[in-house]
PDB file of C-alpha atoms in Angstrom:
ATOM      1  CA  MET A   1      70.328  69.961  80.071  1.00  0.00           C
ATOM      2  CA  ASN A   2      66.551  70.485  79.052  1.00  0.00           C
ATOM      3  CA  SER A   3      65.432  73.923  78.784  1.00  0.00           C
ATOM      4  CA  ALA A   4      62.285  74.913  80.581  1.00  0.00           C
ATOM      5  CA  SER A   5      60.306  77.631  79.596  1.00  0.00           C
ATOM      6  CA  LEU A   6      58.909  80.180  81.739  1.00  0.00           C
ATOM      7  CA  THR A   7      57.683  83.539  81.818  1.00  0.00           C
ATOM      8  CA  LEU A   8      59.547  86.712  83.398  1.00  0.00           C
ATOM      9  CA  ASP A   9      58.604  89.814  84.113  1.00  0.00           C
ATOM     10  CA  THR A  10      59.283  92.992  82.178  1.00  0.00           C
ATOM     11  CA  ALA A  11      62.050  94.235  85.140  1.00  0.00           C
ATOM     12  CA  VAL A  12      63.369  90.828  84.791  1.00  0.00           C
ATOM     13  CA  GLU A  13      64.182  90.987  80.975  1.00  0.00           C
ATOM     14  CA  SER A  14      65.238  94.362  81.341  1.00  0.00           C
ATOM     15  CA  SER A  15      67.779  93.173  83.694  1.00  0.00           C
ATOM     16  CA  ILE A  16      70.506  92.973  80.810  1.00  0.00           C
ATOM     17  CA  LEU A  17      72.679  95.396  79.732  1.00  0.00           C
ATOM     18  CA  GLN A  18      73.626  96.229  76.619  1.00  0.00           C
ATOM     19  CA  ILE A  19      77.115  96.154  75.989  1.00  0.00           C
ATOM     20  CA  GLY A  20      78.570  96.838  72.286  1.00  0.00           C
ATOM     21  CA  ASP A  21      77.081  94.349  69.369  1.00  0.00           C
ATOM     22  CA  ARG A  22      77.851  91.199  70.937  1.00  0.00           C
ATOM     23  CA  HIS A  23      77.558  91.281  74.702  1.00  0.00           C
ATOM     24  CA  SER A  24      75.095  91.452  77.555  1.00  0.00           C
ATOM     25  CA  VAL A  25      75.674  92.643  81.237  1.00  0.00           C
ATOM     26  CA  PRO A  26      73.020  90.620  83.455  1.00  0.00           C
ATOM     27  CA  GLN A  27      72.233  93.784  85.698  1.00  0.00           C
ATOM     28  CA  VAL A  28      71.059  91.238  88.780  1.00  0.00           C
ATOM     29  CA  GLY A  29      71.736  87.502  89.773  1.00  0.00           C
ATOM     30  CA  LEU A  30      74.273  86.140  91.908  1.00  0.00           C
ATOM     31  CA  LEU A  31      77.778  84.996  90.718  1.00  0.00           C
ATOM     32  CA  SER A  32      79.593  81.137  90.929  1.00  0.00           C
ATOM     33  CA  GLY A  33      80.474  80.721  94.266  1.00  0.00           C
ATOM     34  CA  GLN A  34      77.645  82.622  96.615  1.00  0.00           C
ATOM     35  CA  LYS A  35      76.041  79.575  98.502  1.00  0.00           C
ATOM     36  CA  VAL A  36      72.255  79.583  98.920  1.00  0.00           C
ATOM     37  CA  ILE A  37      70.357  77.358 102.066  1.00  0.00           C
ATOM     38  CA  THR A  38      68.251  74.891 100.927  1.00  0.00           C
ATOM     39  CA  PRO A  39      66.540  72.636 103.668  1.00  0.00           C
ATOM     40  CA  ALA A  40      69.381  70.342 103.294  1.00  0.00           C
ATOM     41  CA  GLY A  41      72.010  72.890 103.954  1.00  0.00           C
ATOM     42  CA  GLN A  42      74.028  74.782 101.574  1.00  0.00           C
ATOM     43  CA  ILE A  43      74.728  74.772  97.952  1.00  0.00           C
ATOM     44  CA  PRO A  44      76.422  76.345  95.255  1.00  0.00           C
ATOM     45  CA  VAL A  45      74.109  79.167  93.094  1.00  0.00           C
ATOM     46  CA  GLU A  46      75.239  77.374  90.369  1.00  0.00           C
ATOM     47  CA  ALA A  47      73.735  74.208  91.531  1.00  0.00           C
ATOM     48  CA  VAL A  48      70.204  75.639  91.519  1.00  0.00           C
ATOM     49  CA  GLU A  49      67.693  73.789  89.613  1.00  0.00           C
ATOM     50  CA  PRO A  50      63.982  74.410  88.984  1.00  0.00           C
ATOM     51  CA  GLY A  51      61.537  73.021  92.295  1.00  0.00           C
ATOM     52  CA  MET A  52      64.403  73.053  94.584  1.00  0.00           C
ATOM     53  CA  ARG A  53      63.552  74.858  97.788  1.00  0.00           C
ATOM     54  CA  LEU A  54      65.471  78.036  99.024  1.00  0.00           C
ATOM     55  CA  LEU A  55      65.546  80.014 102.298  1.00  0.00           C
ATOM     56  CA  THR A  56      63.953  83.656 102.056  1.00  0.00           C
ATOM     57  CA  PHE A  57      63.765  86.343 104.186  1.00  0.00           C
ATOM     58  CA  ASP A  58      60.358  86.356 104.903  1.00  0.00           C
ATOM     59  CA  GLY A  59      58.791  83.543 103.318  1.00  0.00           C
ATOM     60  CA  GLY A  60      60.878  80.783 104.778  1.00  0.00           C
ATOM     61  CA  TYR A  61      61.818  78.233 102.097  1.00  0.00           C
ATOM     62  CA  GLN A  62      60.216  79.290  98.441  1.00  0.00           C
ATOM     63  CA  PRO A  63      60.320  76.822  95.267  1.00  0.00           C
ATOM     64  CA  VAL A  64      62.579  78.419  92.742  1.00  0.00           C
ATOM     65  CA  THR A  65      60.518  78.743  89.404  1.00  0.00           C
ATOM     66  CA  GLY A  66      63.005  78.655  86.761  1.00  0.00           C
ATOM     67  CA  PHE A  67      66.444  80.659  86.499  1.00  0.00           C
ATOM     68  CA  CYS A  68      68.868  82.093  84.031  1.00  0.00           C
ATOM     69  CA  GLN A  69      71.964  81.257  83.882  1.00  0.00           C
ATOM     70  CA  ASP A  70      75.268  82.096  81.700  1.00  0.00           C
ATOM     71  CA  ARG A  71      78.982  83.612  81.789  1.00  0.00           C
ATOM     72  CA  LEU A  72      79.736  86.850  82.744  1.00  0.00           C
ATOM     73  CA  PRO A  73      81.665  88.908  79.781  1.00  0.00           C
ATOM     74  CA  LEU A  74      85.009  89.748  79.887  1.00  0.00           C
ATOM     75  CA  GLY A  75      85.405  93.272  80.838  1.00  0.00           C
ATOM     76  CA  ALA A  76      82.336  93.630  82.443  1.00  0.00           C
ATOM     77  CA  SER A  77      82.403  94.974  86.070  1.00  0.00           C
ATOM     78  CA  VAL A  78      81.790  93.311  89.167  1.00  0.00           C
ATOM     79  CA  MET A  79      81.786  94.417  92.842  1.00  0.00           C
ATOM     80  CA  VAL A  80      84.101  93.241  95.715  1.00  0.00           C
ATOM     81  CA  VAL A  81      83.677  92.261  98.973  1.00  0.00           C
ATOM     82  CA  PRO A  82      86.278  91.663 100.781  1.00  0.00           C
ATOM     83  CA  LYS A  83      86.626  88.470 103.468  1.00  0.00           C
ATOM     84  CA  GLY A  84      84.897  89.214 106.287  1.00  0.00           C
ATOM     85  CA  VAL A  85      82.766  92.166 105.772  1.00  0.00           C
ATOM     86  CA  PHE A  86      79.516  90.374 105.517  1.00  0.00           C
ATOM     87  CA  GLY A  87      80.904  87.095 107.576  1.00  0.00           C
ATOM     88  CA  ASN A  88      82.488  86.161 104.496  1.00  0.00           C
ATOM     89  CA  GLN A  89      85.250  83.327 104.576  1.00  0.00           C
ATOM     90  CA  GLY A  90      86.658  84.661 101.270  1.00  0.00           C
ATOM     91  CA  GLU A  91      85.844  87.678  99.223  1.00  0.00           C
ATOM     92  CA  ILE A  92      82.426  87.808  97.655  1.00  0.00           C
ATOM     93  CA  LEU A  93      81.744  89.169  93.976  1.00  0.00           C
ATOM     94  CA  MET A  94      78.615  91.113  93.294  1.00  0.00           C
ATOM     95  CA  LEU A  95      76.574  92.389  90.492  1.00  0.00           C
ATOM     96  CA  PRO A  96      76.947  96.383  90.468  1.00  0.00           C
ATOM     97  CA  LYS A  97      72.708  96.526  90.489  1.00  0.00           C
ATOM     98  CA  GLN A  98      72.349  93.360  92.228  1.00  0.00           C
ATOM     99  CA  ASP A  99      70.065  95.104  95.430  1.00  0.00           C
ATOM    100  CA  VAL A 100      71.590  93.415  98.298  1.00  0.00           C
ATOM    101  CA  ILE A 101      70.008  93.537 101.708  1.00  0.00           C
ATOM    102  CA  PHE A 102      72.456  93.314 105.069  1.00  0.00           C
ATOM    103  CA  ASP A 103      71.289  92.570 108.853  1.00  0.00           C
ATOM    104  CA  LEU A 104      74.531  94.080 110.341  1.00  0.00           C
ATOM    105  CA  ASP A 105      74.957  97.006 112.868  1.00  0.00           C
ATOM    106  CA  MET A 106      77.280  98.526 110.190  1.00  0.00           C
ATOM    107  CA  SER A 107      74.318  98.798 107.934  1.00  0.00           C
ATOM    108  CA  ALA A 108      72.381 100.779 110.333  1.00  0.00           C
ATOM    109  CA  GLU A 109      75.532 103.246 111.529  1.00  0.00           C
ATOM    110  CA  ALA A 110      76.056 103.664 107.761  1.00  0.00           C
ATOM    111  CA  PHE A 111      72.419 103.574 106.367  1.00  0.00           C
ATOM    112  CA  VAL A 112      69.974 104.087 109.358  1.00  0.00           C
ATOM    113  CA  ASP A 113      68.057 101.227 108.471  1.00  0.00           C
ATOM    114  CA  PRO A 114      69.268  97.849 109.956  1.00  0.00           C
ATOM    115  CA  PHE A 115      67.746  96.375 106.655  1.00  0.00           C
ATOM    116  CA  ALA A 116      68.947  98.853 104.259  1.00  0.00           C
ATOM    117  CA  MET A 117      68.185  97.596 100.182  1.00  0.00           C
ATOM    118  CA  ILE A 118      70.954  99.236  98.387  1.00  0.00           C
ATOM    119  CA  GLN A 119      72.550  98.125  95.144  1.00  0.00           C
ATOM    120  CA  ALA A 120      75.888  96.507  95.177  1.00  0.00           C
ATOM    121  CA  SER A 121      77.759  99.871  93.261  1.00  0.00           C
ATOM    122  CA  ASP A 122      76.418 102.061  95.988  1.00  0.00           C
ATOM    123  CA  LEU A 123      78.682  99.817  98.700  1.00  0.00           C
ATOM    124  CA  SER A 124      81.612 101.233  96.671  1.00  0.00           C
ATOM    125  CA  GLY A 125      83.749 102.578  98.975  1.00  0.00           C
ATOM    126  CA  HIS A 126      82.143 101.297 102.443  1.00  0.00           C
ATOM    127  CA  TRP A 127      84.760  98.499 104.126  1.00  0.00           C
ATOM    128  CA  GLY A 128      86.642  98.314 101.304  1.00  0.00           C
ATOM    129  CA  ILE A 129      83.424  97.141  98.678  1.00  0.00           C
ATOM    130  CA  LYS A 130      85.397  98.141  95.477  1.00  0.00           C
ATOM    131  CA  PRO A 131      84.627  97.465  91.392  1.00  0.00           C
ATOM    132  CA  ARG A 132      86.434  95.168  89.501  1.00  0.00           C
ATOM    133  CA  VAL A 133      86.464  94.691  86.169  1.00  0.00           C
ATOM    134  CA  VAL A 134      85.876  90.691  85.020  1.00  0.00           C
ATOM    135  CA  LEU A 135      89.460  89.277  83.114  1.00  0.00           C
ATOM    136  CA  GLU A 136      88.368  85.747  83.698  1.00  0.00           C
ATOM    137  CA  PRO A 137      85.463  83.262  82.798  1.00  0.00           C
ATOM    138  CA  LEU A 138      82.438  83.620  85.493  1.00  0.00           C
ATOM    139  CA  LEU A 139      78.870  82.155  86.026  1.00  0.00           C
ATOM    140  CA  TRP A 140      76.236  84.297  86.994  1.00  0.00           C
ATOM    141  CA  THR A 141      72.514  83.307  88.237  1.00  0.00           C
ATOM    142  CA  GLN A 142      69.684  84.843  88.310  1.00  0.00           C
ATOM    143  CA  ILE A 143      66.623  82.817  90.409  1.00  0.00           C
ATOM    144  CA  LEU A 144      63.113  83.042  89.298  1.00  0.00           C
ATOM    145  CA  PHE A 145      60.450  82.613  92.050  1.00  0.00           C
ATOM    146  CA  ALA A 146      56.541  82.862  91.942  1.00  0.00           C
ATOM    147  CA  GLN A 147      56.904  86.467  93.830  1.00  0.00           C
ATOM    148  CA  ASP A 148      59.290  88.660  94.607  1.00  0.00           C
ATOM    149  CA  GLU A 149      61.457  87.355  97.389  1.00  0.00           C
ATOM    150  CA  VAL A 150      64.831  88.061  99.430  1.00  0.00           C
ATOM    151  CA  LEU A 151      67.427  85.349  99.385  1.00  0.00           C
ATOM    152  CA  ARG A 152      68.946  84.400 102.311  1.00  0.00           C
ATOM    153  CA  THR A 153      72.622  83.015 101.451  1.00  0.00           C
ATOM    154  CA  SER A 154      75.414  81.423 103.369  1.00  0.00           C
ATOM    155  CA  VAL A 155      77.062  84.940 104.521  1.00  0.00           C
ATOM    156  CA  ALA A 156      74.611  88.487 106.200  1.00  0.00           C
ATOM    157  CA  ALA A 157      74.082  89.123 102.737  1.00  0.00           C
ATOM    158  CA  MET A 158      70.920  88.713 101.265  1.00  0.00           C
ATOM    159  CA  PHE A 159      69.679  89.115  97.347  1.00  0.00           C
ATOM    160  CA  HIS A 160      66.467  90.325  96.150  1.00  0.00           C
ATOM    161  CA  CYS A 161      65.146  88.107  93.247  1.00  0.00           C
ATOM    162  CA  PRO A 162      62.369  89.495  91.055  1.00  0.00           C
ATOM    163  CA  GLN A 163      59.009  87.910  90.298  1.00  0.00           C
ATOM    164  CA  ALA A 164      58.716  85.815  87.604  1.00  0.00           C
ATOM    165  CA  VAL A 165      55.644  86.848  85.253  1.00  0.00           C
ATOM    166  CA  GLY A 166      55.346  88.541  81.625  1.00  0.00           C
ATOM    167  CA  THR A 167      57.369  87.677  78.300  1.00  0.00           C
ATOM    168  CA  GLU A 168      58.153  84.026  77.393  1.00  0.00           C
ATOM    169  CA  VAL A 169      61.734  83.358  77.653  1.00  0.00           C
ATOM    170  CA  MET A 170      64.209  79.922  77.602  1.00  0.00           C
ATOM    171  CA  LEU A 171      65.694  79.292  80.636  1.00  0.00           C
ATOM    172  CA  ASP A 172      68.124  76.825  81.606  1.00  0.00           C
ATOM    173  CA  GLN A 173      70.923  78.525  79.298  1.00  0.00           C
ATOM    174  CA  ARG A 174      73.976  76.257  81.048  1.00  0.00           C
ATOM    175  CA  GLN A 175      77.234  76.471  78.746  1.00  0.00           C
ATOM    176  CA  ALA A 176      79.342  73.361  78.858  1.00  0.00           C
ATOM    177  CA  ALA A 177      82.489  74.661  81.337  1.00  0.00           C
TER     178      ALA A 177
END
């Protein structure tokens, strides 16, 4: 795969948390298996490419300007959303610091606003959502747009994706499976 150069915001650059000397854990992004919506239908987040148009909350279909993708280190923590909580047919895994918006009646009951943006870790203890340690390889993808976007997915949860501007980094860091 060709690498694409992209400029990223400091917030994106700081979305990596250092663990020990050798590992880093991303703070935001979607984990493998999560489906995003294109004009042609749903695709797994790990299949997203620059230039694809993805459905956003208030901007319609927006082009992906780039992405960061890598394996989550073993021992990292993720949040587990049980089957059915967001209309999901299986459990969903989320990074703890990922900002999530969900438009369910239960969000209005628990958090006052029907469109509450909240970090995934703050959902712990609600509706059976809890942390889990990663024991198997898991791919994460951070999708980047020209401006901040809230990405719609195949479930009732939507995910904040930060704007891509600032310092230069290399993207498309996919590793062979």
